[in-house]
Coordinates of C-alpha atoms in Angstrom, one line a residue:
Chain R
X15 CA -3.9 59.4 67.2
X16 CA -2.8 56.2 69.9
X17 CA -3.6 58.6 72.7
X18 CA -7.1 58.3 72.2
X19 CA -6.3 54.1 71.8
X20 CA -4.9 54.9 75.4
X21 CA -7.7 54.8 77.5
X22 CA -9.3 51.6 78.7
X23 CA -13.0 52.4 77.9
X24 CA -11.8 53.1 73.9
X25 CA -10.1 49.9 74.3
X26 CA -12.9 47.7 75.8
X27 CA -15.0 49.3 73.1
X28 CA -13.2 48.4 70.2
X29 CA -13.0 45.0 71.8
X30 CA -16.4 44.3 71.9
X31 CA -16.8 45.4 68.6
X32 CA -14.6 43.4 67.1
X33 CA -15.5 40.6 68.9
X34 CA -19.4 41.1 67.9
X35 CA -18.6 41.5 64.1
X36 CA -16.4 38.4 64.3
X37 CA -19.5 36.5 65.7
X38 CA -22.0 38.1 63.0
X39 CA -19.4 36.1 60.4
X40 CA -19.6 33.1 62.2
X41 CA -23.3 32.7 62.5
X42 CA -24.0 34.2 59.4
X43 CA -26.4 36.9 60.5
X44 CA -25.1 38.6 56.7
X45 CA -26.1 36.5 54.5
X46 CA -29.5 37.5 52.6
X47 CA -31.3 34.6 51.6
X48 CA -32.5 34.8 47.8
X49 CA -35.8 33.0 46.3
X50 CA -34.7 29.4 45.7
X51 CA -36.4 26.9 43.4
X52 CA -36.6 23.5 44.9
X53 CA -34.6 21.2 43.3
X54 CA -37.2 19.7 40.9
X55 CA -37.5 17.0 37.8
X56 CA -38.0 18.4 34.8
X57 CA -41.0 18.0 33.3
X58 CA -41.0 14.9 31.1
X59 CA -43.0 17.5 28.2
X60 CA -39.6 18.9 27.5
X61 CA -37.5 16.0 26.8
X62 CA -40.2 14.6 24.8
X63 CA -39.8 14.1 21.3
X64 CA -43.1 13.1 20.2
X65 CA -45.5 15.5 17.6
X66 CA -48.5 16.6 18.9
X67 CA -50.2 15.0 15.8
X68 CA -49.4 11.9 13.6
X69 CA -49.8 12.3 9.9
X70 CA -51.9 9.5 7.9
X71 CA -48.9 7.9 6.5
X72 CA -47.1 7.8 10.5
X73 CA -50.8 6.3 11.6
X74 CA -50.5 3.2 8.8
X75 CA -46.6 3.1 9.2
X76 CA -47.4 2.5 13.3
X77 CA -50.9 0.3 12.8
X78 CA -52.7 3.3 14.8
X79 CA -56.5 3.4 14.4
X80 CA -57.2 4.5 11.0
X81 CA -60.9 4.5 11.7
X82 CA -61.4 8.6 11.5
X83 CA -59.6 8.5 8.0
X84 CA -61.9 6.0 6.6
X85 CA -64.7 8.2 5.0
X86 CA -67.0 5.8 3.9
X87 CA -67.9 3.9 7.0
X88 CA -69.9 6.6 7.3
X89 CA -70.3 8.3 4.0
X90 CA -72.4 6.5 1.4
X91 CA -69.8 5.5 -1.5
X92 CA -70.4 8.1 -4.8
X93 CA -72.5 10.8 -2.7
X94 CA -70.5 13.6 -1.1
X95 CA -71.5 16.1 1.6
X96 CA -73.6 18.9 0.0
X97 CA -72.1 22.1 1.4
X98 CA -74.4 24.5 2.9
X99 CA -73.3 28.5 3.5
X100 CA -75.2 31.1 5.0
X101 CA -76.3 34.4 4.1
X102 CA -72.9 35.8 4.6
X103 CA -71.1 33.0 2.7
X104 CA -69.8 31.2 5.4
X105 CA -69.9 27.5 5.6
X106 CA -72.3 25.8 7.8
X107 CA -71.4 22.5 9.1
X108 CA -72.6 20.3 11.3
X109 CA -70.5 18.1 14.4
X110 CA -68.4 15.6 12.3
X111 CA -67.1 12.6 13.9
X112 CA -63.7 14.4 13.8
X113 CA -64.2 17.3 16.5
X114 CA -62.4 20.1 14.9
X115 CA -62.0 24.1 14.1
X116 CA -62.0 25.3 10.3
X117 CA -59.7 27.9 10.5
X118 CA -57.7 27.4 7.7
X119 CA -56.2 30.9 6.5
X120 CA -57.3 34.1 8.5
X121 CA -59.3 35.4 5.2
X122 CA -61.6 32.9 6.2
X123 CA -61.5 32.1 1.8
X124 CA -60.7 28.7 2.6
X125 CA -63.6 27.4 4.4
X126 CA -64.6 25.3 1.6
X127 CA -63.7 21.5 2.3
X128 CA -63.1 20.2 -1.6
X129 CA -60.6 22.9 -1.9
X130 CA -58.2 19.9 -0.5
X131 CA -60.9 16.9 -0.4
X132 CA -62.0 15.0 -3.1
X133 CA -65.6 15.1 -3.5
X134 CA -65.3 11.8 -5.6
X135 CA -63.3 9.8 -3.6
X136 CA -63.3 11.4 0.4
X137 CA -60.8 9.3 1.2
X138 CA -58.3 10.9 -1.4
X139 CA -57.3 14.9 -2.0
X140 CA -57.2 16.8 -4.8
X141 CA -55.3 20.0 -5.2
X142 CA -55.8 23.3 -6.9
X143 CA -54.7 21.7 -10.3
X144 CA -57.2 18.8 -9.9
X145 CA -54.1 16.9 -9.4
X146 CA -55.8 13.8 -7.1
X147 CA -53.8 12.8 -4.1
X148 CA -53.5 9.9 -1.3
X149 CA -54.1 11.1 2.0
X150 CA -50.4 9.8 2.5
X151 CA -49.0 12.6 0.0
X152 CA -50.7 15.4 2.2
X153 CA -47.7 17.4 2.2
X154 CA -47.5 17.6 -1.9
X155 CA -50.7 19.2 -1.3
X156 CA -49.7 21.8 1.1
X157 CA -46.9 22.3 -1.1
X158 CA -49.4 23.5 -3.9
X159 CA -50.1 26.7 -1.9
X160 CA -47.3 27.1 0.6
X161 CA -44.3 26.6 -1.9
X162 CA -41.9 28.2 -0.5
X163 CA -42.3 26.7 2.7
X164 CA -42.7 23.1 1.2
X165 CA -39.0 23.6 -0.7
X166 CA -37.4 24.8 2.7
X167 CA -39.0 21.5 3.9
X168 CA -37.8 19.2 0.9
X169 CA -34.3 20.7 2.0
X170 CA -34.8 20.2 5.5
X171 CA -34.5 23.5 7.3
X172 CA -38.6 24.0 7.8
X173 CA -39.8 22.3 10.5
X174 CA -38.7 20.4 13.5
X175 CA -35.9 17.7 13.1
X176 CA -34.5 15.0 15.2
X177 CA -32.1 12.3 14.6
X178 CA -28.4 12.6 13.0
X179 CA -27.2 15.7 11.5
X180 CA -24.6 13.1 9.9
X181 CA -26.7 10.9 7.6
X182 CA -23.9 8.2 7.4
X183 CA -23.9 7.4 11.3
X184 CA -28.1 7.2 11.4
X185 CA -31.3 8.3 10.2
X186 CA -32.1 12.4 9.7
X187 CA -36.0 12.4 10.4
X188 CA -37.9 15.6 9.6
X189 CA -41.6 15.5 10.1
X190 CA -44.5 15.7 7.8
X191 CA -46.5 18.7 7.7
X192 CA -49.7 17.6 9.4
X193 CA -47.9 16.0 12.1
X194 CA -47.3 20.0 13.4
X195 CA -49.9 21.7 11.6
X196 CA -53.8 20.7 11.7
X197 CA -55.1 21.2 8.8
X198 CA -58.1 22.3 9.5
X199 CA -56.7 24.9 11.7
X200 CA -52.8 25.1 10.8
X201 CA -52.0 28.5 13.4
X202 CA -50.4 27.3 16.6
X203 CA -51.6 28.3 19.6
X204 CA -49.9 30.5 22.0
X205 CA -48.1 28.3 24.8
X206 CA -47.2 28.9 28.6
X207 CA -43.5 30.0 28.9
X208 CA -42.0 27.3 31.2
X209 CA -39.5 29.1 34.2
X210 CA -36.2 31.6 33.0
X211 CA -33.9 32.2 34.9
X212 CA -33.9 32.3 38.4
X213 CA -32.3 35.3 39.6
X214 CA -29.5 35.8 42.1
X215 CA -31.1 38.8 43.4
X216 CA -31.1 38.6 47.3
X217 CA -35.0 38.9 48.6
X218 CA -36.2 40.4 51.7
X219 CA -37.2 37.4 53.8
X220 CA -40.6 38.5 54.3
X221 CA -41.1 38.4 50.3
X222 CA -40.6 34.3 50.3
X223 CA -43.4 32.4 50.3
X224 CA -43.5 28.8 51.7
X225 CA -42.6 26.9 48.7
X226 CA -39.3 28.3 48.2
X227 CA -36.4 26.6 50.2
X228 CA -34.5 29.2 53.0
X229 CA -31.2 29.0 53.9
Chain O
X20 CA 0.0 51.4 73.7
X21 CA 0.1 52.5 77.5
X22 CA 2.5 52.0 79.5
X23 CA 1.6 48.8 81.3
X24 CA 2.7 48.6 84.9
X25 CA 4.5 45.6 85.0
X26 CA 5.8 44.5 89.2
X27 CA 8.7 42.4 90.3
X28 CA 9.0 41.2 86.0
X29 CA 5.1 39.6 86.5
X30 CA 2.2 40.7 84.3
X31 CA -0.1 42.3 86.0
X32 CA -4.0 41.1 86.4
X33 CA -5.6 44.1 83.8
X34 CA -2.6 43.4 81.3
X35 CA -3.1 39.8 81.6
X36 CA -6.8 40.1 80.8
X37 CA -6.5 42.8 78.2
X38 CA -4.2 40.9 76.3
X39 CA -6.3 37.6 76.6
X40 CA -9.3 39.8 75.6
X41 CA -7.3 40.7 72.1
X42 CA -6.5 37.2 71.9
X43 CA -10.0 36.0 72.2
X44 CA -11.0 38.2 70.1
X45 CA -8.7 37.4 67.5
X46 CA -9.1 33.8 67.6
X47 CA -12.7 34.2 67.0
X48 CA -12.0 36.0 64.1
X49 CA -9.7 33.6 62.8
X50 CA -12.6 31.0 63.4
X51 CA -15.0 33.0 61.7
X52 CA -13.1 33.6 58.5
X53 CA -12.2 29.6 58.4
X54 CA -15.8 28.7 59.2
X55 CA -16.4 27.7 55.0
X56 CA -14.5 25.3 55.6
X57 CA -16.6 23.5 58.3
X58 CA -18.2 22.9 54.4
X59 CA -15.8 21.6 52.6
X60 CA -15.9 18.3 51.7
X61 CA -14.4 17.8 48.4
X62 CA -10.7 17.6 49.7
X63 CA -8.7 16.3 46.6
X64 CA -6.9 13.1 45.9
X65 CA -3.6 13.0 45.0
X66 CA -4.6 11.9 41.8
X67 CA -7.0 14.7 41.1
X68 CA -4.5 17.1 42.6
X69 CA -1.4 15.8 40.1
X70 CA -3.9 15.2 37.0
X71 CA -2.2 16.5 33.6
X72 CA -4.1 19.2 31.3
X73 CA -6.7 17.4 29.1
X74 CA -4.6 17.7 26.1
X75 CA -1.3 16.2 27.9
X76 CA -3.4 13.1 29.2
X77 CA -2.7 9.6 27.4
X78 CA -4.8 7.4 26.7
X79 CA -4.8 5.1 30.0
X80 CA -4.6 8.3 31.8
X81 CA -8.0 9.5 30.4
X82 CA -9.3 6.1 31.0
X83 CA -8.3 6.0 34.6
X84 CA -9.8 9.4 35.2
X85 CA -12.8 8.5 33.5
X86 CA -13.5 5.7 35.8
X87 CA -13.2 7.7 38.6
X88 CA -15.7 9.9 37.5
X89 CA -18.1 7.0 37.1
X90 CA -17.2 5.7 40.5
X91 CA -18.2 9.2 42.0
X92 CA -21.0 10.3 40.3
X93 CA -21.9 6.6 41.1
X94 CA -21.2 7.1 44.7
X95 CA -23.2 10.7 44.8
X96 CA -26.3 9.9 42.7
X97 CA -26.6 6.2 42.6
X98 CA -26.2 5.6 39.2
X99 CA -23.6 4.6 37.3
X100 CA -22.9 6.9 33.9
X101 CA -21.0 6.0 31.2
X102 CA -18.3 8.7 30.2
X103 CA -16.3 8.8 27.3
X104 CA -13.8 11.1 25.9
X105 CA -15.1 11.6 22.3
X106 CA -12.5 13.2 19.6
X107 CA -13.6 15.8 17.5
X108 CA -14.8 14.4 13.5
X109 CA -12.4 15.3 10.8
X110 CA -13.5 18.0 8.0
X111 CA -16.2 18.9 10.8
X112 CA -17.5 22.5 11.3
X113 CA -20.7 22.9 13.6
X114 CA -22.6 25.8 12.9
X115 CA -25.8 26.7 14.1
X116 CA -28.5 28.8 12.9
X117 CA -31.9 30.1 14.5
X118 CA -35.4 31.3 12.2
X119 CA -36.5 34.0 14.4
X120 CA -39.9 34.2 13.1
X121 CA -40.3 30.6 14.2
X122 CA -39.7 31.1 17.8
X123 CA -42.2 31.3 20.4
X124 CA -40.0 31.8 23.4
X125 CA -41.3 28.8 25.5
X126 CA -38.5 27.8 26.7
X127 CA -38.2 24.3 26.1
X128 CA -34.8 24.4 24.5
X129 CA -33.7 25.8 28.4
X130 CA -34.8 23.2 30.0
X131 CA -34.5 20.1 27.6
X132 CA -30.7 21.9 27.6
X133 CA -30.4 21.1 31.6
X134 CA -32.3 18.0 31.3
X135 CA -29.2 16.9 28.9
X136 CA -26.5 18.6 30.4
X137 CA -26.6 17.9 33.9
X138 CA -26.7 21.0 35.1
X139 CA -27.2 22.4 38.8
X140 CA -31.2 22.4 39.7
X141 CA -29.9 24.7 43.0
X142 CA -28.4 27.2 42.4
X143 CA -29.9 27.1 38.8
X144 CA -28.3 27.2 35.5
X145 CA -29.2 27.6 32.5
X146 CA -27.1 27.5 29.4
X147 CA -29.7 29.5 27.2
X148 CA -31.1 32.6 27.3
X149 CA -34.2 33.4 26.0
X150 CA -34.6 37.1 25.4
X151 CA -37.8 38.8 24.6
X152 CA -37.8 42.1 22.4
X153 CA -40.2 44.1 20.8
X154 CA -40.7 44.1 17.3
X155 CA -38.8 46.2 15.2
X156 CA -35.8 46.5 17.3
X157 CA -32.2 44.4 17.0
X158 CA -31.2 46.6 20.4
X159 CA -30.4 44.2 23.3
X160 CA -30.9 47.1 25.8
X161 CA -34.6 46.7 24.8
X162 CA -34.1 42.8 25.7
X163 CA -36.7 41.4 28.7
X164 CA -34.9 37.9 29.8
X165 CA -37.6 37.4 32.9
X166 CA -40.3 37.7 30.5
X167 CA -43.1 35.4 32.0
X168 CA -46.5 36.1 30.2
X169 CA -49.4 33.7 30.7
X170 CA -48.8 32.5 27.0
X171 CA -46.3 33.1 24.6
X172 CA -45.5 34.6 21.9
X173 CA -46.9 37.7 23.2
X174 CA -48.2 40.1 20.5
X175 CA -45.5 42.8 19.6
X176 CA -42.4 40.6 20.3
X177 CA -40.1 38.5 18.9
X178 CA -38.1 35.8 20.6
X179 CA -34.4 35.1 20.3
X180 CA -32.6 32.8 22.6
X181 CA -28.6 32.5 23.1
X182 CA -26.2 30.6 24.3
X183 CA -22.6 30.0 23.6
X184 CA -21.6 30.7 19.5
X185 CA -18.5 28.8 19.7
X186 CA -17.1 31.7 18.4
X187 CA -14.0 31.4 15.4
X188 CA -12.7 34.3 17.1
X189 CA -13.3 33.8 20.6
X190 CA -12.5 36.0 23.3
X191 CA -12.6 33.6 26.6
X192 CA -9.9 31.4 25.3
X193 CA -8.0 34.7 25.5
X194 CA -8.7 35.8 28.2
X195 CA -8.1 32.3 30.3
X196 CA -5.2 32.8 32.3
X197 CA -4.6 29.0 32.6
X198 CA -5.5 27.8 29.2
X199 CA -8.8 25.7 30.9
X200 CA -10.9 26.6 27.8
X201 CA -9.6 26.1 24.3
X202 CA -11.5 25.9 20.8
X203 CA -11.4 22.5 19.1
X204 CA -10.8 21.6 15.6
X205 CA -14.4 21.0 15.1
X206 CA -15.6 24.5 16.5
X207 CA -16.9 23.8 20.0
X208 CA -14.9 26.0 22.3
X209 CA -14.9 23.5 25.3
X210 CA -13.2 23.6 28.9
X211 CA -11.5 21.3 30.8
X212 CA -13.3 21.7 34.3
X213 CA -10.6 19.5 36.4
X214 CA -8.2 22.5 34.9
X215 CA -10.4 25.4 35.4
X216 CA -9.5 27.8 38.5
X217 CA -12.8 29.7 38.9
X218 CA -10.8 32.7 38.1
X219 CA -14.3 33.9 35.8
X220 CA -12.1 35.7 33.6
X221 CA -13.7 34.3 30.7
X222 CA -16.9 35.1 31.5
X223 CA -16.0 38.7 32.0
X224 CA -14.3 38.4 28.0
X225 CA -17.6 36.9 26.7
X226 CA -19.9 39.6 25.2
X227 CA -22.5 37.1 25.1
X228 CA -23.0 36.5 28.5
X229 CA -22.8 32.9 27.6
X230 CA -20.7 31.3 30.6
X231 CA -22.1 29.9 33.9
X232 CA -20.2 29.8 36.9
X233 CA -20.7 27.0 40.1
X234 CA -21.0 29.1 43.0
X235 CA -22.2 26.1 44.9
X236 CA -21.8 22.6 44.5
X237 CA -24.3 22.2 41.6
X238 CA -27.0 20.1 43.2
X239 CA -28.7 17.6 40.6
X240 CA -31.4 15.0 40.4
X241 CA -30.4 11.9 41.1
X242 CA -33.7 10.5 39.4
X243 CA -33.1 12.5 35.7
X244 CA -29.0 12.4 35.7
X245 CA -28.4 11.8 32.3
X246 CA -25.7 8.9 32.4
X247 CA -24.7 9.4 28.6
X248 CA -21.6 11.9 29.6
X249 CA -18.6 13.0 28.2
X250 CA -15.2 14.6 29.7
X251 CA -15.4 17.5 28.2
X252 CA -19.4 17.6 27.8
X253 CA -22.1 16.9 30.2
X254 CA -20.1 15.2 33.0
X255 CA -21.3 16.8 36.8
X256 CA -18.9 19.3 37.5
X257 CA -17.6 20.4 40.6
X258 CA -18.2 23.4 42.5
X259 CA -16.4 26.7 41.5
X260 CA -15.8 26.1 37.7
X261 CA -17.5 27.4 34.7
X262 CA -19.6 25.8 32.5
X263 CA -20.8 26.8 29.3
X264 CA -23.0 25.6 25.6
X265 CA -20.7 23.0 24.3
X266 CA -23.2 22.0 21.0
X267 CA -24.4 18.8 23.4
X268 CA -20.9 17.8 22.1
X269 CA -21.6 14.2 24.0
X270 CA -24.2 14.2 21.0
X271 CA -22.6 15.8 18.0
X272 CA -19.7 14.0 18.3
X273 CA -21.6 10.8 17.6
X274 CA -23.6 12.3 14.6
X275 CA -26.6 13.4 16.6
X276 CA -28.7 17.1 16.6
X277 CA -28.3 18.9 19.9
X278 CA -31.0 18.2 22.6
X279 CA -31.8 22.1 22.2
X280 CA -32.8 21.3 18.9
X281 CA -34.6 18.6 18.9
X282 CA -37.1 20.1 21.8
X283 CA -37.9 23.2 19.9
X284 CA -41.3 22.4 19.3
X285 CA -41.4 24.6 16.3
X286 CA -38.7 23.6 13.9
X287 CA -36.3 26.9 14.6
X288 CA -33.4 25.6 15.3
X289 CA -30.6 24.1 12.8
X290 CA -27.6 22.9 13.1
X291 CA -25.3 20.6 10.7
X292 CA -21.7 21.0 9.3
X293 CA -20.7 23.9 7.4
X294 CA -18.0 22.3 5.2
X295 CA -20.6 20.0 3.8
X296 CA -21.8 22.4 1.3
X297 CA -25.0 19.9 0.5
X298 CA -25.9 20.3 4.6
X299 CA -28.8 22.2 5.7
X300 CA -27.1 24.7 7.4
X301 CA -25.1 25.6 4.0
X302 CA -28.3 26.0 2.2
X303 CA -29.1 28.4 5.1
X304 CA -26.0 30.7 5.3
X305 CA -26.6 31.0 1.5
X306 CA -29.9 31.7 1.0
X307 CA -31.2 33.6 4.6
X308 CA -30.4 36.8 5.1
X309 CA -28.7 35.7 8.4
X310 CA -27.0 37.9 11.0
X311 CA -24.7 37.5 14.3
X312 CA -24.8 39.7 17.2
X313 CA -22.4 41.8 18.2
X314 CA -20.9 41.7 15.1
X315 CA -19.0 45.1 15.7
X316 CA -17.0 42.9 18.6
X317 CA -15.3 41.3 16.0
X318 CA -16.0 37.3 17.8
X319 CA -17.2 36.0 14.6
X320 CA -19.7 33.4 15.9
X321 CA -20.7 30.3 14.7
X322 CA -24.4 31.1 15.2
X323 CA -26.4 32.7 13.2
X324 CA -29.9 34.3 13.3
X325 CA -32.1 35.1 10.5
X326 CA -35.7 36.1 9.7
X327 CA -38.2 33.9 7.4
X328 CA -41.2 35.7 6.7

């Protein structure tokens, strides 16, 4: 097998060979670059704590503006809204000052506002047993229907959480259930995913578009 | 080899030059395969080259080495962190639990999980894995991790996302050939990343796919380092180790819910102490119909999934 290692064309051959490959490692002419993400900040929106809504009793505990919960600067005290329904039962309402869906249950059964409101008193609730309620105790109303859900909630494991799992080094907070769920139109709404994972995958370098940072 | 003509005991010219051609070519190989280290700039200190397993360190020694790490990740970023070396609690068991019919596989948790942890931006990592799978399946073949929709939860799926299960059984701390990753009293399997060797063998044990490893030197931002660290937590760590879920121990530790919990915008994740049998995630284990994957592997994790409605 040397003879044929013998003769000095093999040998130059070989040589230059060798001598290319060892300069392909040194320059790098193997690596494949892959679709890299720019090394970014994270969005603020997922390190933020904050509910998309605040309760009643969060809006008086923080002196927010309670002036959309304060029915009769607009309402005339002892008459309530007369509720008007079409031909097919729905409820007909005009533009309130509070800009809002009813969508409260998909059986659309619900779209009938003294169901939770008191048409004495708008600035107080009233639940299926006539039981009258501050707009602070919301969530006893919710519990009325939603029972199961409202125990879970008295035991904490409904409902988002933050704080100290350890109650004797600081405060376990859970969240009211309006401060999550309007409750006019409770469903969440479908969110954009933020970015998985970024795979390791090498790309063709034709695929990478501007943005993305080349080796 | 030929016979080389060789007069009066001299090389001759075409020896001479093919033998300096081999060496040329040899050096340049040699060059090429030492070209990383043109790279390296993390030579060690003595220090750092002679520093004891976490559990051998004393006191001053830990205290000493935590400095350091504040004086480099003060030098690298610019800001000085605070890093402590918190001890497990006592009569402490973290368990976790996730209401799959709460999750809408936004992926918040992922990223408020890097935000906390420090983790590398380039080449990224992410602790947490959100998998999409169709309804009516538990089969992780079926599982779409890359899932990017215009608006999730998509009709017809469910979300689950993992991450480490700390589990009471756990298969990496076997595997570890230089006992860099060990489970603590209080259930959070950690590692010791100034003991690590890069060896991966752990994450080859793991049937959860739950270990990272540094392939490069994880590049952060200086702007959002979180300077709340601990040693065995959230510190930066250097290229070539793994990293892994550790419960936000730098949180836990001090009484605090996970930063993966707290994001989840809706409410699916809990977490608390299992030998406190009045804790939320008691009431959990014992009245959800929870479940653990994988269970056939025998890891028996800490984290449990379960469906509410």
């Amino acid at each position: 097998m040397f003879d044929r290692l013998k003769s000095m064309k093999t040998q130059v051959i070989y040589l230059l060979g060798f001598l290319t490959l060892a300069v392909s490692f040194l320059a790098g002419w193997w690596q494949m670059p892959y679709a890299r993400r720019e090394v970014t900040t994270i969005d603020s929106t997922f390190t933020e704590l904050k509910t998309v809504r605040m309760s009643a009793s969060q809006l008086y505990e923080r002196g927010g503006d309670t002036s959309m919960i304060e029915c009769y600067s607009c309402h005339e005290q002892g008459s309530s809204p007369v509720l008007e329904f079409n031909e097919y039962g729905e409820l007909i309402w005009e533009e309130h000052t509070i800009d809002f869906e009813l969508e409260h249950g998909s059986s659309h059964l619900n779209e009938y506002c003294y169901n939770c409101h008191n048409q004495e008193n708008l600035e107080q609730l009233k639940n299926a047993e006539g039981m009258v309620l501050d707009i602070t105790q919301s969530n006893v109303l919710c519990g009325g229907c939603h029972g199961t859900t409202y125990r879970d909630w008295t035991v904490g494991i409904h409902g988002r959480q933050s704080g100290f799992w350890n109650s004797e080094l600081g405060d376990h907070k859970h969240e009211d259930c309006v401060s999550c769920h309007n409750p006019h139109s409770p469903a969440f709404q479908p969110l954009p995913p933020w970015p998985g994972p970024q795979s390791l995958r090498p790309v063709h370098p034709s695929s990478l578009d501007s943005t993305s940072h080349e080796e | 080899m030929a016979e080389l003509k060789e007069t009066n005991g001299q090389m001759s010219r075409r020896s001479f030059l093919r033998q300096s051609a081999y060496a040329a070519t040899g050096l340049t190989a040699l060059a090429a395969s030492l070209s990383p280290l043109l790279e390296y700039d993390e030579a060690p200190t003595l220090d750092d080259f002679l520093q004891k397993h976490y559990k051998e360190l004393s006191e001053e020694e830990m205290n000493t080495i935590l400095a350091g790490i504040e004086d480099e990740v003060e030098k690298e970023y610019g800001v000085r962190p605070h890093v402590r070396d918190l001890k497990p609690m006592s009569g402490v068991e973290f368990v976790y639990a996730l209401n799959l019919s709460r999750c809408i596989g936004c992926r918040k948790c992922v990223h408020a999980c890097v935000a906390e942890n420090n983790q590398s931006r380039d080449p990224e990592i992410q602790y947490i894995r959100v998998l999409e799978m169709p309804n009516g399946t538990l089969d992780l073949t079926e599982s779409n991790h890359e899932y990017d929709p215009e608006l999730v939860p998509r009709e017809g799926y469910f979300y689950m996302p993992v991450q480490c299960h700390q589990c009471r059984d756990p298969y990496c701390v076997k595997a570890c050939p230089v006992e860099a990753t060990w489970q603590e009293p209080d259930g959070i399997t950690v590692i010791d990343y100034d003991w690590c060797i890069g060896c991966r063998y752990c994450m080859a044990a793991c049937p959860y796919w739950a270990r990272r490893f540094n392939f490069e030197k994880p590049k952060l931002n200086a702007e959002q380092i979180n300077t709340d660290m601990s040693y065995l937590g959230n510190r930066p760590r250097p290229r070539g180790v793994v990293e892994k879920c550790h419960f936000c121990l730098q949180r836990v530790r001090e009484g605090r819910y996970p930063a993966c919990l707290e994001a989840c915008p809706t409410g699916s994740r809990k977490f608390g102490n299992i030998l406190d049998p009045d804790s939320e995630i008691a009431y959990i284990l014992k009245n959800k119909r929870v479940f653990v994957l994988k269970e056939d592997s025998g890891t028996r994790p800490r984290f449990f999934y379960y469906f509410d409605v």
